[in-house]
Coordinates of C-alpha atoms and ligand atoms in Angstrom, one line a residue:
M52 CA 0.0 0.0 0.0
S53 CA 1.3 3.4 -0.8
G54 CA 2.5 5.1 2.3
T55 CA 2.7 1.9 4.3
S56 CA 6.0 0.8 5.6
E57 CA 7.2 -2.6 6.7
S58 CA 7.1 -1.6 10.4
D59 CA 3.4 -0.7 10.2
H60 CA 0.9 -3.1 11.8
T61 CA 3.4 -4.7 14.1
V62 CA 3.6 -5.3 17.8
V63 CA 6.7 -6.2 19.7
V64 CA 6.7 -8.2 23.0
D65 CA 9.5 -7.1 25.2
E66 CA 10.2 -10.3 27.2
S67 CA 13.1 -8.8 29.2
V68 CA 10.7 -7.1 31.6
T69 CA 7.9 -8.4 33.9
P70 CA 5.1 -7.9 33.0
N71 CA 6.1 -7.8 29.4
T72 CA 5.7 -4.5 27.6
L73 CA 3.8 -4.6 24.3
R74 CA 5.0 -2.0 21.8
F75 CA 2.7 -1.2 18.9
S76 CA 3.6 0.6 15.7
A77 CA 1.9 4.0 15.3
V78 CA -0.1 2.7 12.3
F79 CA -1.7 -0.5 13.5
N80 CA -4.6 -2.6 12.0
V81 CA -5.1 -5.7 14.2
A82 CA -6.2 -7.8 11.2
V83 CA -2.6 -7.8 10.0
P84 CA -0.9 -9.6 13.0
F85 CA -4.0 -11.8 13.6
I86 CA -4.6 -12.9 9.9
D87 CA -2.0 -11.8 7.4
R88 CA 1.0 -12.4 9.6
H89 CA 0.6 -16.1 9.4
I90 CA 1.1 -15.9 5.6
T91 CA 4.2 -13.8 5.9
E92 CA 5.5 -16.2 8.6
G93 CA 5.0 -19.3 6.4
R94 CA 1.9 -20.8 8.1
G95 CA -0.4 -20.3 5.0
S96 CA -1.0 -24.1 4.6
H97 CA -1.7 -24.6 8.3
V98 CA -5.4 -25.4 9.1
A99 CA -7.1 -22.4 10.7
L100 CA -10.7 -23.5 10.9
R101 CA -12.3 -27.0 11.1
H102 CA -15.9 -26.7 10.3
N103 CA -17.8 -30.1 9.9
A104 CA -15.7 -31.9 7.3
D105 CA -14.2 -28.6 5.9
E106 CA -10.7 -27.5 6.6
I107 CA -9.8 -23.9 5.9
T108 CA -6.2 -22.9 5.9
Y109 CA -4.7 -19.7 7.1
A110 CA -4.0 -18.7 3.4
Q111 CA -7.7 -19.3 2.5
L112 CA -8.8 -17.4 5.7
A113 CA -6.6 -14.4 4.8
E114 CA -7.9 -14.4 1.2
N115 CA -11.6 -14.6 2.3
V116 CA -11.0 -11.9 5.0
S117 CA -9.8 -9.5 2.2
R118 CA -12.6 -10.5 -0.1
A119 CA -15.1 -9.8 2.7
G120 CA -13.6 -6.4 3.4
N121 CA -13.7 -5.5 -0.2
A122 CA -17.3 -6.7 -0.5
L123 CA -18.4 -4.5 2.5
L124 CA -16.6 -1.5 1.0
K125 CA -18.3 -2.1 -2.3
L126 CA -21.7 -2.1 -0.6
G127 CA -20.9 1.5 0.4
L128 CA -19.7 1.0 4.0
I129 CA -16.8 3.3 4.8
P130 CA -14.1 3.2 7.5
G131 CA -15.6 4.2 10.9
D132 CA -19.1 2.9 10.0
R133 CA -20.5 0.3 12.4
L134 CA -21.8 -3.1 11.2
V135 CA -24.0 -5.2 13.4
M136 CA -23.5 -9.0 12.9
A137 CA -26.2 -11.3 14.1
A138 CA -24.1 -14.3 13.0
L139 CA -23.9 -17.9 14.0
D140 CA -20.4 -19.3 14.6
A141 CA -19.1 -20.4 11.1
P142 CA -16.3 -19.5 8.8
M143 CA -18.3 -16.7 7.5
F144 CA -18.3 -15.1 10.9
F145 CA -14.5 -15.0 10.7
Y146 CA -14.5 -13.5 7.2
V147 CA -17.0 -10.8 7.9
F148 CA -15.7 -9.8 11.3
W149 CA -12.0 -9.6 10.2
G150 CA -12.8 -8.3 6.8
A151 CA -14.7 -5.4 8.4
I152 CA -11.7 -4.7 10.8
K153 CA -9.2 -4.8 8.0
A154 CA -11.4 -2.3 6.0
G155 CA -11.6 0.0 9.1
I156 CA -15.3 -0.8 9.6
I157 CA -16.3 -1.5 13.2
P158 CA -18.1 -4.9 13.6
I159 CA -20.5 -5.4 16.5
A160 CA -21.0 -9.1 17.3
A161 CA -24.5 -9.3 18.6
S162 CA -25.8 -12.3 20.6
T163 CA -27.7 -14.7 18.4
L164 CA -30.1 -15.5 21.3
L165 CA -31.7 -12.0 21.1
K166 CA -35.4 -11.5 20.2
H167 CA -36.8 -9.1 17.7
S168 CA -37.3 -6.2 20.1
D169 CA -33.7 -6.6 21.4
Y170 CA -32.3 -6.4 17.9
R171 CA -34.4 -3.4 17.2
Y172 CA -33.1 -1.7 20.3
L173 CA -29.4 -2.6 19.6
I174 CA -29.5 -1.4 16.0
A175 CA -31.0 1.9 16.9
D176 CA -28.6 2.3 19.9
A177 CA -25.5 1.5 17.9
Q178 CA -26.5 3.8 15.1
C179 CA -25.0 1.3 12.7
A180 CA -24.8 1.7 9.0
G181 CA -25.0 -2.0 8.2
L182 CA -26.7 -5.2 9.5
V183 CA -25.7 -8.6 8.3
Y184 CA -27.3 -11.8 9.7
S185 CA -27.3 -15.6 9.4
S186 CA -30.4 -16.6 7.4
A187 CA -31.4 -18.8 10.3
L188 CA -32.0 -15.6 12.3
A189 CA -34.0 -13.9 9.6
V190 CA -37.3 -14.1 11.5
E191 CA -35.8 -12.2 14.5
V192 CA -34.1 -9.5 12.5
A193 CA -37.0 -9.0 10.0
D194 CA -38.0 -5.3 9.6
V195 CA -35.6 -4.0 12.2
A196 CA -34.3 -1.9 9.4
R197 CA -37.1 0.5 10.0
S198 CA -35.9 1.2 13.6
S199 CA -32.8 3.1 12.6
P200 CA -32.4 6.0 10.1
H201 CA -28.7 5.3 10.0
L202 CA -29.1 1.8 8.6
R203 CA -28.1 1.7 4.9
I204 CA -27.4 -1.9 4.3
V205 CA -29.3 -5.0 5.4
L206 CA -28.1 -8.4 4.0
P207 CA -28.2 -12.1 4.9
I208 CA -24.8 -13.6 5.2
D209 CA -25.6 -16.9 3.6
G210 CA -28.1 -18.3 1.1
P211 CA -29.0 -17.0 -2.4
E212 CA -28.5 -13.3 -2.9
S213 CA -26.4 -12.9 0.2
L214 CA -23.1 -11.4 1.3
S215 CA -21.4 -14.8 0.6
Q216 CA -21.8 -14.3 -3.2
L217 CA -20.4 -10.8 -3.0
I218 CA -17.5 -12.1 -1.0
A219 CA -16.8 -14.9 -3.5
A220 CA -16.8 -12.3 -6.3
A221 CA -14.6 -9.7 -4.6
S222 CA -10.9 -9.2 -5.0
P223 CA -8.7 -11.2 -2.6
K224 CA -6.4 -8.2 -2.2
L225 CA -7.1 -5.4 0.3
D226 CA -4.8 -2.9 1.9
P227 CA -5.4 -2.6 5.7
A228 CA -7.1 0.6 6.8
P229 CA -4.4 2.7 8.5
T230 CA -5.9 2.6 11.9
T231 CA -3.9 3.0 15.2
P232 CA -3.7 0.8 18.4
M233 CA -6.2 3.2 20.0
T234 CA -8.8 3.4 17.1
D235 CA -12.2 1.9 17.9
C236 CA -12.1 -1.7 16.5
F237 CA -15.2 -3.7 17.6
W238 CA -18.0 -3.7 20.1
L239 CA -19.8 -6.3 22.1
Y240 CA -23.0 -5.8 24.0
S241 CA -23.4 -6.6 27.7
S242 CA -26.5 -6.6 29.8
G243 CA -27.1 -5.0 33.3
S244 CA -29.6 -5.3 36.1
T245 CA -32.0 -2.8 34.7
G246 CA -32.6 -1.2 31.4
H247 CA -31.0 -2.1 28.1
P248 CA -27.7 -3.8 27.2
K249 CA -24.7 -1.5 26.9
G250 CA -22.3 -1.3 23.9
V251 CA -18.8 -2.1 25.1
V252 CA -16.3 -0.3 22.9
H253 CA -12.9 -2.0 22.3
V254 CA -9.9 -0.6 20.4
H255 CA -7.4 -2.3 18.1
R256 CA -4.8 -3.1 20.8
D257 CA -7.2 -4.8 23.2
M258 CA -7.3 -8.3 21.7
V259 CA -3.5 -8.3 21.4
I260 CA -3.3 -7.7 25.1
T261 CA -5.7 -10.5 26.1
S262 CA -4.3 -13.0 23.5
E263 CA -0.7 -12.4 24.7
R264 CA -1.2 -11.9 28.4
Y265 CA -3.8 -14.5 29.0
G266 CA -4.2 -16.7 25.9
R267 CA -0.5 -17.4 25.3
K268 CA 1.0 -16.9 28.7
V269 CA -1.7 -18.3 31.1
A270 CA -3.9 -20.6 29.0
G271 CA -0.7 -21.7 27.2
I272 CA -2.1 -22.0 23.7
G273 CA 0.5 -22.7 21.0
S274 CA 0.4 -23.1 17.2
A275 CA 0.2 -26.9 17.4
D276 CA -3.0 -26.8 19.4
I277 CA -6.6 -27.6 18.2
V278 CA -8.9 -25.4 20.2
F279 CA -12.5 -26.1 20.9
C280 CA -14.5 -23.5 22.6
A281 CA -18.1 -24.3 23.6
S282 CA -19.1 -20.6 24.2
K283 CA -20.1 -18.6 21.2
L284 CA -18.0 -15.9 19.5
F285 CA -20.4 -13.1 20.5
F286 CA -19.6 -13.8 24.2
S287 CA -16.2 -12.4 24.8
F288 CA -15.1 -15.5 26.7
G289 CA -15.8 -17.4 23.4
F290 CA -14.5 -14.5 21.3
G291 CA -11.1 -15.0 23.0
G292 CA -11.1 -18.8 23.4
G293 CA -12.7 -19.7 20.1
M294 CA -11.1 -17.0 17.9
T295 CA -8.5 -14.5 19.0
F296 CA -6.3 -16.7 21.1
P297 CA -5.9 -19.5 18.5
L298 CA -5.5 -16.9 15.7
W299 CA -2.8 -15.0 17.7
V300 CA -0.5 -18.1 17.8
G301 CA -1.7 -19.7 14.5
A302 CA -3.5 -22.6 16.1
S303 CA -6.5 -24.5 14.7
M304 CA -10.0 -23.9 15.8
V305 CA -13.1 -26.1 15.8
V306 CA -16.0 -24.0 14.7
Q307 CA -19.6 -25.2 15.3
P308 CA -22.8 -23.2 15.0
E309 CA -25.1 -25.3 17.4
R310 CA -25.6 -24.5 21.1
A311 CA -23.3 -26.9 22.9
T312 CA -25.0 -29.4 25.0
A313 CA -22.9 -31.7 27.3
E314 CA -23.3 -34.6 24.9
L315 CA -22.4 -32.5 21.8
A316 CA -19.4 -30.9 23.5
L317 CA -18.1 -34.3 24.5
D318 CA -18.7 -35.7 21.0
Y319 CA -16.8 -32.7 19.5
L320 CA -13.9 -33.1 21.9
E321 CA -13.6 -36.8 21.1
R322 CA -13.9 -36.5 17.3
S323 CA -11.9 -33.3 16.7
G324 CA -8.9 -34.4 18.8
A325 CA -9.0 -31.1 20.5
T326 CA -6.1 -30.4 22.8
V327 CA -7.6 -27.3 24.5
F328 CA -11.1 -26.8 25.6
F329 CA -13.0 -23.7 26.8
G330 CA -16.3 -24.1 28.7
V331 CA -18.4 -22.5 31.4
P332 CA -18.9 -24.2 34.8
T333 CA -22.5 -25.1 34.2
L334 CA -21.5 -27.0 31.0
Y335 CA -18.5 -28.7 32.8
G336 CA -21.0 -29.8 35.5
Q337 CA -23.3 -31.3 32.8
M338 CA -20.3 -32.9 31.0
V339 CA -19.2 -34.6 34.3
H340 CA -22.7 -36.2 34.6
A341 CA -22.8 -37.1 30.9
Y342 CA -19.2 -38.6 31.1
E343 CA -20.1 -40.6 34.2
K344 CA -22.9 -42.2 32.2
R345 CA -20.7 -42.8 29.1
P346 CA -16.9 -42.2 29.2
R347 CA -15.1 -40.9 26.1
R348 CA -11.7 -41.1 24.7
L349 CA -10.3 -37.6 25.3
S350 CA -6.7 -38.6 25.0
A351 CA -5.5 -35.5 23.1
L352 CA -7.0 -33.1 25.6
R353 CA -4.3 -31.3 27.6
R354 CA -5.7 -28.0 28.9
C355 CA -9.2 -26.9 30.1
L356 CA -10.3 -23.4 30.8
S357 CA -13.3 -22.0 32.6
A358 CA -14.9 -18.7 33.2
G359 CA -18.3 -16.8 33.3
E360 CA -19.3 -17.8 36.8
A361 CA -17.4 -19.4 39.7
L362 CA -16.2 -23.0 39.1
P363 CA -17.1 -25.1 42.2
A364 CA -14.2 -27.2 43.6
T365 CA -16.4 -30.3 43.3
I366 CA -16.7 -29.9 39.5
F367 CA -12.9 -29.3 39.2
N368 CA -12.1 -32.3 41.3
R369 CA -14.6 -34.7 39.5
W370 CA -13.5 -33.5 36.0
K371 CA -9.8 -34.1 36.9
E372 CA -10.6 -37.6 38.2
L373 CA -12.4 -38.5 35.0
T374 CA -10.2 -36.9 32.4
G375 CA -6.9 -36.4 34.1
V376 CA -6.9 -32.7 33.1
S377 CA -7.2 -29.7 35.5
I378 CA -9.6 -26.9 34.7
L379 CA -8.1 -23.4 35.1
D380 CA -10.8 -21.1 36.5
G381 CA -10.4 -17.4 35.9
I382 CA -12.5 -14.3 36.1
G383 CA -13.0 -12.1 33.1
S384 CA -15.6 -9.7 31.7
T385 CA -16.7 -8.1 28.5
E386 CA -15.4 -4.8 29.7
V387 CA -11.8 -6.2 30.2
L388 CA -12.4 -8.4 27.2
H389 CA -11.1 -11.5 28.8
I390 CA -9.6 -13.1 32.0
F391 CA -7.6 -10.9 34.4
I392 CA -7.4 -13.1 37.5
S393 CA -6.7 -16.8 36.9
N394 CA -5.4 -20.1 38.3
R395 CA -2.2 -21.3 36.6
I396 CA -1.3 -24.9 35.5
D397 CA 1.4 -25.1 38.2
D398 CA -0.5 -23.0 40.7
I399 CA -4.2 -24.1 41.2
R400 CA -6.4 -23.5 44.2
P401 CA -9.8 -25.1 43.4
G402 CA -12.8 -22.9 44.4
T403 CA -10.9 -19.7 43.8
S404 CA -10.2 -17.5 40.8
G405 CA -6.4 -17.7 41.3
R406 CA -4.1 -14.7 41.1
P407 CA -3.9 -11.6 38.9
V408 CA -2.8 -12.2 35.3
P409 CA 0.6 -10.4 34.9
G410 CA -0.1 -7.1 33.2
Y411 CA -3.3 -6.5 35.2
E412 CA -3.4 -4.6 38.5
V413 CA -6.3 -5.4 40.8
K414 CA -7.5 -3.9 44.1
I415 CA -10.3 -4.7 46.5
V416 CA -12.1 -1.6 47.8
G417 CA -14.3 -1.0 50.8
E418 CA -17.4 1.2 51.0
D419 CA -15.2 4.1 52.1
G420 CA -13.4 3.9 48.8
N421 CA -10.1 2.7 50.4
V422 CA -8.4 -0.6 49.8
V423 CA -9.6 -3.1 52.4
P424 CA -7.1 -5.0 54.7
N425 CA -6.1 -8.4 53.4
G426 CA -8.7 -11.0 53.9
E427 CA -11.7 -8.6 54.0
I428 CA -14.4 -8.6 51.4
G429 CA -14.7 -5.5 49.1
T430 CA -15.5 -4.6 45.5
L431 CA -13.0 -5.8 42.9
W432 CA -11.4 -3.1 40.6
V433 CA -9.1 -3.9 37.7
E434 CA -6.7 -1.9 35.6
G435 CA -5.2 -3.2 32.4
E436 CA -4.5 -2.3 28.8
S437 CA -7.5 -4.2 27.4
N438 CA -10.1 -2.3 29.4
A439 CA -12.9 -1.0 27.2
R440 CA -12.6 2.7 26.2
C441 CA -16.2 3.4 27.3
Y442 CA -19.8 2.2 27.1
W443 CA -21.3 3.6 23.9
N444 CA -23.5 6.6 24.3
N445 CA -23.8 6.1 28.1
P446 CA -21.5 8.7 29.8
E447 CA -23.2 8.3 33.1
K448 CA -22.5 4.5 33.3
S449 CA -19.1 4.9 31.8
Q450 CA -18.2 7.5 34.4
K451 CA -19.4 5.3 37.3
T452 CA -17.7 2.1 36.1
M453 CA -14.5 3.4 34.4
V454 CA -12.6 5.7 36.8
G455 CA -9.3 6.8 35.3
A456 CA -7.6 3.6 34.1
W457 CA -9.6 1.5 36.7
L458 CA -12.7 -0.4 36.1
N459 CA -15.3 -1.4 38.7
T460 CA -16.2 -5.1 38.1
G461 CA -19.2 -5.0 40.5
D462 CA -17.9 -8.3 42.0
M463 CA -17.2 -8.8 45.7
Y464 CA -13.9 -10.6 46.4
Y465 CA -11.4 -11.3 49.1
V466 CA -7.9 -12.6 49.2
D467 CA -7.2 -15.7 51.2
P468 CA -4.2 -16.1 53.4
D469 CA -2.2 -17.6 50.5
G470 CA -2.9 -14.8 48.1
Y471 CA -5.7 -16.5 46.0
Y472 CA -8.7 -14.3 45.0
V473 CA -12.0 -15.7 46.2
N474 CA -15.4 -14.7 44.7
A475 CA -18.0 -13.6 47.2
G476 CA -20.9 -12.7 44.9
R477 CA -21.9 -9.5 43.3
A478 CA -22.1 -5.9 44.7
D479 CA -25.4 -5.5 42.9
D480 CA -28.2 -8.1 42.8
M481 CA -27.2 -9.5 39.4
L482 CA -26.8 -13.3 38.9
K483 CA -24.7 -15.3 36.6
V484 CA -26.7 -18.4 35.6
G485 CA -24.8 -20.7 33.3
A486 CA -22.4 -17.8 32.9
M487 CA -25.2 -15.7 31.4
W488 CA -26.4 -12.5 33.0
C489 CA -29.7 -12.9 34.8
S490 CA -31.5 -9.9 36.4
P491 CA -33.6 -10.7 39.4
I492 CA -35.7 -7.6 38.6
E493 CA -36.6 -9.0 35.2
I494 CA -37.8 -12.4 36.8
E495 CA -39.7 -10.5 39.5
A496 CA -41.4 -8.3 36.9
K497 CA -42.5 -11.4 35.0
L498 CA -43.8 -13.1 38.2
L499 CA -45.8 -10.0 39.1
E500 CA -47.6 -10.3 35.8
H501 CA -49.1 -13.5 37.0
P502 CA -52.6 -13.0 38.5
K503 CA -51.8 -15.1 41.6
V504 CA -48.8 -13.0 42.6
R505 CA -48.9 -9.9 44.8
E506 CA -45.2 -9.4 45.6
A507 CA -42.0 -11.1 44.3
A508 CA -38.3 -11.2 45.2
V509 CA -35.6 -13.2 43.4
I510 CA -32.1 -14.2 44.6
G511 CA -29.5 -16.6 43.7
R512 CA -29.0 -19.9 45.5
P513 CA -26.4 -22.7 44.9
D514 CA -27.9 -26.0 43.5
E515 CA -26.6 -29.5 44.2
D516 CA -23.5 -28.8 42.0
N517 CA -22.9 -25.5 43.9
L518 CA -23.8 -23.5 40.8
I519 CA -26.0 -20.4 41.3
K520 CA -29.7 -20.6 40.1
P521 CA -32.6 -18.2 40.7
A522 CA -34.9 -18.8 43.7
A523 CA -38.2 -16.8 44.1
Y524 CA -39.9 -15.7 47.3
L525 CA -43.6 -14.8 46.7
V526 CA -46.5 -13.3 48.5
L527 CA -49.6 -14.6 46.8
R528 CA -52.9 -12.7 46.6
N529 CA -54.8 -15.7 48.0
P530 CA -53.0 -17.8 50.6
E531 CA -55.1 -20.8 49.5
D532 CA -53.0 -20.9 46.3
E533 CA -49.8 -21.8 48.2
N534 CA -49.4 -25.3 46.8
D535 CA -47.4 -27.4 44.4
T536 CA -49.8 -26.7 41.6
S537 CA -49.0 -23.0 41.8
V538 CA -45.3 -23.7 41.9
A539 CA -45.5 -25.7 38.7
E540 CA -47.8 -23.2 37.1
L541 CA -45.5 -20.2 37.9
Q542 CA -42.4 -22.0 36.8
Q543 CA -44.1 -22.8 33.5
F544 CA -45.2 -19.2 33.1
C545 CA -41.6 -18.0 33.5
K546 CA -40.3 -20.7 31.1
E547 CA -42.8 -19.5 28.5
H548 CA -42.1 -15.8 28.7
L549 CA -38.4 -15.6 29.7
A550 CA -35.1 -17.0 28.3
G551 CA -35.0 -20.7 29.3
F552 CA -32.3 -20.4 32.0
K553 CA -34.1 -17.7 33.9
Y554 CA -37.0 -19.6 35.5
P555 CA -36.9 -19.9 39.3
R556 CA -35.8 -23.4 40.3
W557 CA -37.3 -22.9 43.8
I558 CA -40.4 -21.0 44.7
H559 CA -41.2 -20.2 48.4
F560 CA -44.4 -18.7 49.6
V561 CA -44.0 -16.1 52.4
N562 CA -46.3 -13.7 54.3
E563 CA -44.2 -10.7 53.6
L564 CA -40.9 -9.7 52.1
P565 CA -38.1 -7.7 53.8
K566 CA -38.3 -4.1 52.7
T567 CA -36.7 -0.7 53.4
V568 CA -38.8 2.1 54.9
T569 CA -39.3 3.3 51.4
G570 CA -40.6 0.0 50.3
K571 CA -37.6 -1.3 48.3
I572 CA -37.1 -5.1 48.5
Q573 CA -34.0 -6.0 50.6
R574 CA -32.8 -9.0 48.6
F575 CA -29.6 -9.1 50.8
K576 CA -31.8 -10.0 53.8
L577 CA -33.2 -13.0 51.9
R578 CA -29.7 -14.0 51.0
Q579 CA -28.7 -13.7 54.6
S580 CA -31.6 -15.9 55.7
L581 CA -30.2 -18.6 53.4
A582 CA -26.7 -18.5 54.7
Ligands
3UK553 C1 -18.7 -13.0 36.5 C2 -17.1 -14.8 37.3 C3 -16.8 -15.9 39.3 C4 -18.3 -11.8 37.3 C5 -16.2 -13.3 30.7 C6 -14.2 -14.6 30.8 O1 -18.2 -13.7 32.1 C7 -17.6 -12.9 31.3 O2 -18.0 -11.7 30.9 P1 -19.4 -11.0 31.3 O3 -19.3 -9.6 30.9 O4 -19.6 -11.1 32.9 C8 -18.6 -10.7 33.7 C9 -18.9 -11.1 35.1 O5 -19.2 -12.5 35.2 N1 -17.6 -14.0 36.3 C10 -16.9 -14.2 35.2 N2 -16.0 -15.2 35.4 C11 -16.1 -15.5 36.7 N3 -17.5 -14.9 38.6 N4 -15.8 -16.6 38.8 C12 -15.4 -16.5 37.5 N5 -14.4 -17.3 37.0 O6 -19.5 -11.3 37.9 C13 -17.9 -10.8 36.2 O7 -17.9 -9.5 36.6 O8 -20.6 -11.8 30.7 C14 -15.5 -14.3 31.3 C15 -13.7 -14.0 29.7 C16 -14.5 -13.0 29.1 C17 -15.7 -12.7 29.6 N6 -16.5 -11.8 28.9

């Protein structure tokens, strides 16, 4: 490219200092080191993606990424435009996502589990210029185009008359847009206790930081690995495990569009010969039960990673007995992009999140704003170079959460006498159920819509595997309804009207709920009564 020099788009890791310093060139498009670098370094014939029976090499990946970037530019998108992707995990996800980045367009990987009204909100909120979607999701994204005046391009990714034909017809040569390490690169959306999900804005350097500091150094992924990640690419845990970490080191990835059940995940692990596996604790728990019923040959597996919710020690121990492999639990977030406190392969304390990942600073802060004495519980803050630049269009929330270089995780933590970080729940009332955000307020609101319910409070409670699930405390209009039939009926009502994982696993009938003088429900009092 005219005006591009050899030293553009490079990052140098200075191994002589701890933590390592990462030095970026002033002109830096992250698609070059993650995609094109493998060709210049001679890995073009190495398999990048394994998708059903297809194998896609790094050379083919690089070519398709450039084609996709050209196709998006030809459609009229320009650098700086935002492109919402409602895309299932597949090779096309990689082409479109990286093609956009290479062209300077900002992809937003939206959850594929959203409903029509969620997509409508997200598209209007992001003020995006383009929307591309997997044809399987066409029903949910239908007519969202009308919700945003900014939207110029709406196109299915696959099928007849789709982006895939434009990509096939486009040129395989594309000069990388001359972005910088701090230019906005991509967004993910994250939900909170009330209101709408927030756009989390990440810049070009962020995925380099997570891939080097956690993916390579802590998870230990190398170019010879075959990585299978059960979490989807729109969830930043899956985004790292299933895409950026393997790409950073030139490893192979197993790509599969379906939701991973325990059986399916075990099948994939066995058949793909995966050496590295990423999953969430709820899935590991289910895989333990499935494996106990029918053992598998997982002889290639050498490393297992977990995040999204706390991994109970019992699941760690049982998985290790069954497979011989330790699970490294670590805490991460969409805002930090990936894991910043983690166990290490030679330093594991089951039931804890481990120790800070080198390169990240963490502190535990009390209600007075000061760091608490060792061993006391406080709110966990984190500082690191992959922290999101801001929440999109939400200065109030950005200001509260991101103070200087520090980010408030909203998690309660303490440090045990040996220096391991132990999770002690959330500072807010939010729950992580199967690693997915679950707002008690949303479940309560749904229960209140039921004619039998007068008042409702929802809190988290550990199940038999020690994983958190919602429990509801209800005041009914008519005490005569306090029976098993009502429990079943109310659970069914929630299953029908909420995402499947949100229904209350336990329902308790009470005469009154603990409240403040102003009438606010005191969920912490219910939690205390459980302890
Ligand atoms: C909770 C954990 C205990 C915690 C995520 C790894 O989960 C991820 O991102 P989200 O934005 O949620 C972040 C919140 O989830 N959490 C995550 N991991 C753990 N709690 N132990 C854990 N190991 O409340 C955190 O604030 O959905 C995880 C990598 C990338 C991610 N985005």
